[in-house]
PDB file of C-alpha atoms in Angstrom:
ATOM      1  CA  UNK A   2       0.014  -0.199  -0.145  1.00 85.00           C
ATOM      2  CA  UNK A   3       1.515   3.646  -0.692  1.00 94.00           C
ATOM      3  CA  UNK A   4      -1.380   5.898   0.215  1.00 93.00           C
ATOM      4  CA  UNK A   5      -4.046   6.034   2.650  1.00 93.00           C
ATOM      5  CA  UNK A   6      -3.969   2.636   3.836  1.00 93.00           C
ATOM      6  CA  UNK A   7      -0.634   2.135   5.134  1.00 95.00           C
ATOM      7  CA  UNK A   8       0.526   1.947   8.476  1.00 94.00           C
ATOM      8  CA  UNK A   9      -0.223   5.605  10.298  1.00 92.00           C
ATOM      9  CA  UNK A  10      -2.677   6.713   7.625  1.00 93.00           C
ATOM     10  CA  UNK A  11      -5.988   7.509   8.444  1.00 91.00           C
ATOM     11  CA  UNK A  12      -7.820   4.450   6.493  1.00 91.00           C
ATOM     12  CA  UNK A  13      -5.269   1.876   7.837  1.00 92.00           C
ATOM     13  CA  UNK A  14      -6.889   0.593  11.068  1.00 92.00           C
ATOM     14  CA  UNK A  15     -10.817   1.756   9.815  1.00 91.00           C
ATOM     15  CA  UNK A  16     -10.139  -1.068   6.820  1.00 91.00           C
ATOM     16  CA  UNK A  17      -7.213  -3.113   7.820  1.00 93.00           C
ATOM     17  CA  UNK A  18      -7.283  -3.651  11.663  1.00 90.00           C
ATOM     18  CA  UNK A  19      -7.256  -7.387  12.266  1.00 90.00           C
ATOM     19  CA  UNK A  20      -6.815  -8.490   8.701  1.00 93.00           C
ATOM     20  CA  UNK A  21      -2.934  -7.925   8.404  1.00 95.00           C
ATOM     21  CA  UNK A  22      -0.073 -10.688   9.366  1.00 95.00           C
ATOM     22  CA  UNK A  23       2.773  -8.580   8.817  1.00 95.00           C
ATOM     23  CA  UNK A  24       3.631  -5.290   7.397  1.00 96.00           C
ATOM     24  CA  UNK A  25       7.013  -4.507   5.735  1.00 97.00           C
ATOM     25  CA  UNK A  26       8.344  -1.289   4.175  1.00 97.00           C
ATOM     26  CA  UNK A  27       8.954  -1.483   0.318  1.00 98.00           C
ATOM     27  CA  UNK A  28       9.696  -0.084  -3.066  1.00 98.00           C
ATOM     28  CA  UNK A  29       7.807   0.111  -6.315  1.00 98.00           C
ATOM     29  CA  UNK A  30      10.151   0.649  -9.220  1.00 98.00           C
ATOM     30  CA  UNK A  31       8.988   1.883 -12.478  1.00 97.00           C
ATOM     31  CA  UNK A  32       5.778   3.770 -11.348  1.00 98.00           C
ATOM     32  CA  UNK A  33       5.369   7.250 -10.185  1.00 98.00           C
ATOM     33  CA  UNK A  34       2.942   8.612  -7.578  1.00 98.00           C
ATOM     34  CA  UNK A  35       0.144  11.265  -8.602  1.00 98.00           C
ATOM     35  CA  UNK A  36      -1.909  13.025  -6.201  1.00 96.00           C
ATOM     36  CA  UNK A  37      -5.747  12.546  -6.752  1.00 94.00           C
ATOM     37  CA  UNK A  38      -8.980  13.478  -4.874  1.00 93.00           C
ATOM     38  CA  UNK A  39      -7.859  12.768  -1.237  1.00 91.00           C
ATOM     39  CA  UNK A  40      -5.728   9.798  -2.191  1.00 94.00           C
ATOM     40  CA  UNK A  41      -2.627   8.810  -4.816  1.00 96.00           C
ATOM     41  CA  UNK A  42      -2.612   7.065  -7.723  1.00 97.00           C
ATOM     42  CA  UNK A  43       0.222   5.051  -9.192  1.00 98.00           C
ATOM     43  CA  UNK A  44       1.167   5.038 -12.969  1.00 97.00           C
ATOM     44  CA  UNK A  45       3.855   2.724 -14.227  1.00 97.00           C
ATOM     45  CA  UNK A  46       6.916   4.818 -15.725  1.00 97.00           C
ATOM     46  CA  UNK A  47      10.094   4.164 -16.184  1.00 96.00           C
ATOM     47  CA  UNK A  48      12.865   5.524 -13.699  1.00 95.00           C
ATOM     48  CA  UNK A  49      10.194   6.310 -11.201  1.00 97.00           C
ATOM     49  CA  UNK A  50      10.045   4.701  -7.676  1.00 98.00           C
ATOM     50  CA  UNK A  51       6.862   4.603  -5.129  1.00 98.00           C
ATOM     51  CA  UNK A  52       7.677   4.276  -1.269  1.00 98.00           C
ATOM     52  CA  UNK A  53       4.836   2.130   0.454  1.00 97.00           C
ATOM     53  CA  UNK A  54       4.385  -0.713   2.672  1.00 97.00           C
ATOM     54  CA  UNK A  55       4.248  -4.471   1.872  1.00 97.00           C
ATOM     55  CA  UNK A  56       1.083  -6.024   3.551  1.00 95.00           C
ATOM     56  CA  UNK A  57       0.481  -9.712   4.182  1.00 94.00           C
ATOM     57  CA  UNK A  58      -2.925 -10.864   5.200  1.00 94.00           C
ATOM     58  CA  UNK A  59      -3.496 -12.381   8.442  1.00 94.00           C
ATOM     59  CA  UNK A  60      -3.719 -16.283   8.074  1.00 94.00           C
ATOM     60  CA  UNK A  61      -7.580 -17.131   6.917  1.00 92.00           C
ATOM     61  CA  UNK A  62      -8.182 -13.320   6.017  1.00 93.00           C
ATOM     62  CA  UNK A  63      -6.967 -13.401   2.584  1.00 90.00           C
ATOM     63  CA  UNK A  64     -10.331 -13.648   0.631  1.00 91.00           C
ATOM     64  CA  UNK A  65     -11.941 -11.147   3.151  1.00 92.00           C
ATOM     65  CA  UNK A  66      -9.094  -8.727   2.883  1.00 91.00           C
ATOM     66  CA  UNK A  67      -9.074  -8.737  -0.930  1.00 89.00           C
ATOM     67  CA  UNK A  68     -12.649  -8.489  -1.278  1.00 93.00           C
ATOM     68  CA  UNK A  69     -12.873  -5.215   0.811  1.00 93.00           C
ATOM     69  CA  UNK A  70     -10.087  -3.963  -0.661  1.00 93.00           C
ATOM     70  CA  UNK A  71     -11.797  -4.264  -4.105  1.00 94.00           C
ATOM     71  CA  UNK A  72     -14.972  -2.881  -3.155  1.00 93.00           C
ATOM     72  CA  UNK A  73     -13.095   0.004  -1.494  1.00 92.00           C
ATOM     73  CA  UNK A  74     -10.359   0.622  -4.456  1.00 94.00           C
ATOM     74  CA  UNK A  75     -12.076  -0.402  -7.843  1.00 93.00           C
ATOM     75  CA  UNK A  76     -14.858   1.835  -8.042  1.00 93.00           C
ATOM     76  CA  UNK A  77     -12.628   5.004  -7.403  1.00 93.00           C
ATOM     77  CA  UNK A  78     -10.250   4.245 -10.324  1.00 93.00           C
ATOM     78  CA  UNK A  79      -7.947   1.467  -9.285  1.00 96.00           C
ATOM     79  CA  UNK A  80      -7.227  -1.896 -11.081  1.00 96.00           C
ATOM     80  CA  UNK A  81      -5.393  -4.349  -9.241  1.00 95.00           C
ATOM     81  CA  UNK A  82      -2.266  -5.749 -10.924  1.00 96.00           C
ATOM     82  CA  UNK A  83       0.445  -8.155 -10.031  1.00 96.00           C
ATOM     83  CA  UNK A  84       3.863  -6.879  -9.674  1.00 97.00           C
ATOM     84  CA  UNK A  85       7.468  -6.976  -8.029  1.00 97.00           C
ATOM     85  CA  UNK A  86       8.333  -4.802  -5.348  1.00 98.00           C
ATOM     86  CA  UNK A  87      11.236  -4.851  -3.120  1.00 98.00           C
ATOM     87  CA  UNK A  88      11.366  -5.257   0.160  1.00 98.00           C
ATOM     88  CA  UNK A  89      13.689  -2.774   1.891  1.00 98.00           C
ATOM     89  CA  UNK A  90      14.884  -4.603   5.021  1.00 97.00           C
ATOM     90  CA  UNK A  91      16.343  -7.337   3.132  1.00 98.00           C
ATOM     91  CA  UNK A  92      16.243  -6.010  -0.898  1.00 98.00           C
ATOM     92  CA  UNK A  93      14.059  -9.366  -1.805  1.00 98.00           C
ATOM     93  CA  UNK A  94      12.095  -8.790  -4.781  1.00 98.00           C
ATOM     94  CA  UNK A  95       8.434 -10.144  -3.717  1.00 96.00           C
ATOM     95  CA  UNK A  96       5.232 -10.457  -6.062  1.00 97.00           C
ATOM     96  CA  UNK A  97       2.508  -8.196  -4.884  1.00 96.00           C
ATOM     97  CA  UNK A  98      -1.261  -7.118  -5.608  1.00 95.00           C
ATOM     98  CA  UNK A  99      -0.375  -3.050  -6.400  1.00 96.00           C
ATOM     99  CA  UNK A 100      -3.792  -1.127  -7.009  1.00 96.00           C
ATOM    100  CA  UNK A 101      -2.872   1.033 -10.210  1.00 97.00           C
ATOM    101  CA  UNK A 102      -4.615   3.834 -11.934  1.00 97.00           C
ATOM    102  CA  UNK A 103      -7.171   3.026 -14.358  1.00 96.00           C
ATOM    103  CA  UNK A 104      -6.853   4.990 -17.514  1.00 94.00           C
ATOM    104  CA  UNK A 105      -9.557   7.219 -16.486  1.00 92.00           C
ATOM    105  CA  UNK A 106      -8.657   7.910 -12.970  1.00 94.00           C
ATOM    106  CA  UNK A 107      -8.385  11.474 -11.952  1.00 94.00           C
ATOM    107  CA  UNK A 108      -4.770  12.161 -11.784  1.00 96.00           C
ATOM    108  CA  UNK A 109      -3.306  15.088 -10.162  1.00 96.00           C
ATOM    109  CA  UNK A 110       0.240  16.428 -10.211  1.00 97.00           C
ATOM    110  CA  UNK A 111       3.139  13.961  -9.670  1.00 97.00           C
ATOM    111  CA  UNK A 112       4.281  13.498  -6.011  1.00 97.00           C
ATOM    112  CA  UNK A 113       8.214  13.757  -6.873  1.00 97.00           C
ATOM    113  CA  UNK A 114       9.724  11.898  -3.828  1.00 97.00           C
ATOM    114  CA  UNK A 115       7.495   9.002  -4.521  1.00 98.00           C
ATOM    115  CA  UNK A 116       6.207   8.918  -0.784  1.00 98.00           C
ATOM    116  CA  UNK A 117       2.612   9.981   0.094  1.00 96.00           C
ATOM    117  CA  UNK A 118       3.534  10.838   3.740  1.00 96.00           C
ATOM    118  CA  UNK A 119       6.406  13.332   2.260  1.00 95.00           C
ATOM    119  CA  UNK A 120       4.096  15.057  -0.023  1.00 93.00           C
ATOM    120  CA  UNK A 121       3.898  19.113  -0.741  1.00 85.00           C
TER     121      UNK A 121
END
Protein backbone atom coordinates (compact mmCIF):
# COMPACT_ATOMS: atom_id res chain seq x y z
CA UNK A 1 0.00 0.00 0.00
CA UNK A 2 1.28 3.46 -0.80
CA UNK A 3 -1.41 5.91 0.33
CA UNK A 4 -4.21 6.14 2.85
CA UNK A 5 -4.01 2.43 3.75
CA UNK A 6 -0.34 2.56 4.85
CA UNK A 7 0.37 2.17 8.55
CA UNK A 8 -0.10 5.58 10.15
CA UNK A 9 -2.53 6.81 7.48
CA UNK A 10 -6.19 7.43 8.23
CA UNK A 11 -7.65 4.37 6.48
CA UNK A 12 -5.16 1.78 7.77
CA UNK A 13 -6.84 0.91 11.06
CA UNK A 14 -10.32 1.63 9.70
CA UNK A 15 -10.09 -1.04 6.99
CA UNK A 16 -7.13 -3.28 7.82
CA UNK A 17 -7.20 -3.82 11.60
CA UNK A 18 -7.18 -7.54 12.38
CA UNK A 19 -6.70 -8.49 8.73
CA UNK A 20 -2.92 -7.98 8.38
CA UNK A 21 -0.30 -10.50 9.46
CA UNK A 22 2.90 -8.61 8.60
CA UNK A 23 3.90 -5.19 7.32
CA UNK A 24 7.24 -4.31 5.70
CA UNK A 25 8.59 -1.16 4.06
CA UNK A 26 8.79 -1.66 0.29
CA UNK A 27 9.55 0.18 -2.94
CA UNK A 28 7.85 -0.21 -6.31
CA UNK A 29 10.27 0.60 -9.12
CA UNK A 30 9.09 1.63 -12.59
CA UNK A 31 6.16 3.72 -11.39
CA UNK A 32 5.32 7.26 -10.28
CA UNK A 33 2.91 8.52 -7.65
CA UNK A 34 0.24 11.07 -8.57
CA UNK A 35 -1.87 13.14 -6.25
CA UNK A 36 -5.58 12.45 -6.51
CA UNK A 37 -8.83 13.58 -4.92
CA UNK A 38 -7.70 12.93 -1.32
CA UNK A 39 -5.72 9.81 -2.12
CA UNK A 40 -2.87 8.96 -4.52
CA UNK A 41 -2.65 6.97 -7.73
CA UNK A 42 0.30 4.96 -9.10
CA UNK A 43 1.08 4.93 -12.81
CA UNK A 44 3.79 2.78 -14.45
CA UNK A 45 6.71 4.96 -15.63
CA UNK A 46 10.31 4.17 -16.50
CA UNK A 47 12.76 5.41 -13.91
CA UNK A 48 10.16 6.17 -11.23
CA UNK A 49 9.82 4.73 -7.75
CA UNK A 50 7.01 4.66 -5.22
CA UNK A 51 7.51 4.18 -1.48
CA UNK A 52 4.99 2.04 0.35
CA UNK A 53 4.32 -0.86 2.65
CA UNK A 54 4.08 -4.52 1.72
CA UNK A 55 1.10 -5.92 3.62
CA UNK A 56 0.65 -9.67 4.08
CA UNK A 57 -2.85 -10.81 5.05
CA UNK A 58 -3.34 -12.53 8.38
CA UNK A 59 -3.87 -16.30 8.16
CA UNK A 60 -7.39 -16.95 6.92
CA UNK A 61 -8.02 -13.29 6.01
CA UNK A 62 -6.90 -13.28 2.35
CA UNK A 63 -10.33 -13.61 0.72
CA UNK A 64 -12.03 -11.19 3.10
CA UNK A 65 -9.22 -8.64 2.77
CA UNK A 66 -9.15 -8.62 -1.02
CA UNK A 67 -12.92 -8.53 -1.25
CA UNK A 68 -12.89 -5.43 0.98
CA UNK A 69 -9.99 -3.79 -0.92
CA UNK A 70 -11.59 -4.44 -4.30
CA UNK A 71 -14.89 -2.88 -3.12
CA UNK A 72 -12.96 0.11 -1.76
CA UNK A 73 -10.45 0.67 -4.57
CA UNK A 74 -11.96 -0.45 -7.89
CA UNK A 75 -14.94 1.95 -7.97
CA UNK A 76 -12.70 5.03 -7.47
CA UNK A 77 -10.34 4.45 -10.35
CA UNK A 78 -7.92 1.63 -9.52
CA UNK A 79 -7.03 -1.67 -11.15
CA UNK A 80 -5.41 -4.51 -9.17
CA UNK A 81 -2.25 -5.81 -10.90
CA UNK A 82 0.44 -8.28 -9.78
CA UNK A 83 3.85 -6.58 -9.74
CA UNK A 84 7.25 -7.09 -8.15
CA UNK A 85 8.15 -4.83 -5.25
CA UNK A 86 11.41 -4.67 -3.31
CA UNK A 87 11.19 -5.29 0.43
CA UNK A 88 13.52 -2.74 2.03
CA UNK A 89 14.82 -4.80 4.98
CA UNK A 90 16.44 -7.49 2.82
CA UNK A 91 16.17 -6.18 -0.79
CA UNK A 92 14.08 -9.22 -1.73
CA UNK A 93 11.90 -8.96 -4.83
CA UNK A 94 8.38 -9.96 -3.84
CA UNK A 95 5.34 -10.39 -6.06
CA UNK A 96 2.46 -8.33 -4.69
CA UNK A 97 -0.94 -7.02 -5.70
CA UNK A 98 -0.69 -3.31 -6.48
CA UNK A 99 -3.61 -0.98 -7.13
CA UNK A 100 -2.68 1.08 -10.21
CA UNK A 101 -4.57 4.02 -11.66
CA UNK A 102 -7.22 2.96 -14.17
CA UNK A 103 -7.10 4.79 -17.54
CA UNK A 104 -9.85 7.23 -16.49
CA UNK A 105 -8.52 7.96 -12.96
CA UNK A 106 -8.48 11.67 -12.01
CA UNK A 107 -4.71 12.11 -11.81
CA UNK A 108 -3.25 15.17 -10.17
CA UNK A 109 0.35 16.34 -10.11
CA UNK A 110 3.22 13.89 -9.76
CA UNK A 111 4.46 13.56 -6.18
CA UNK A 112 8.19 13.84 -6.87
CA UNK A 113 9.28 12.12 -3.64
CA UNK A 114 7.28 9.01 -4.56
CA UNK A 115 6.08 8.98 -0.95
CA UNK A 116 2.51 9.93 0.01
CA UNK A 117 3.79 10.82 3.50
CA UNK A 118 6.38 13.20 2.02
CA UNK A 119 4.29 15.27 -0.37
CA UNK A 120 3.98 19.05 -0.61
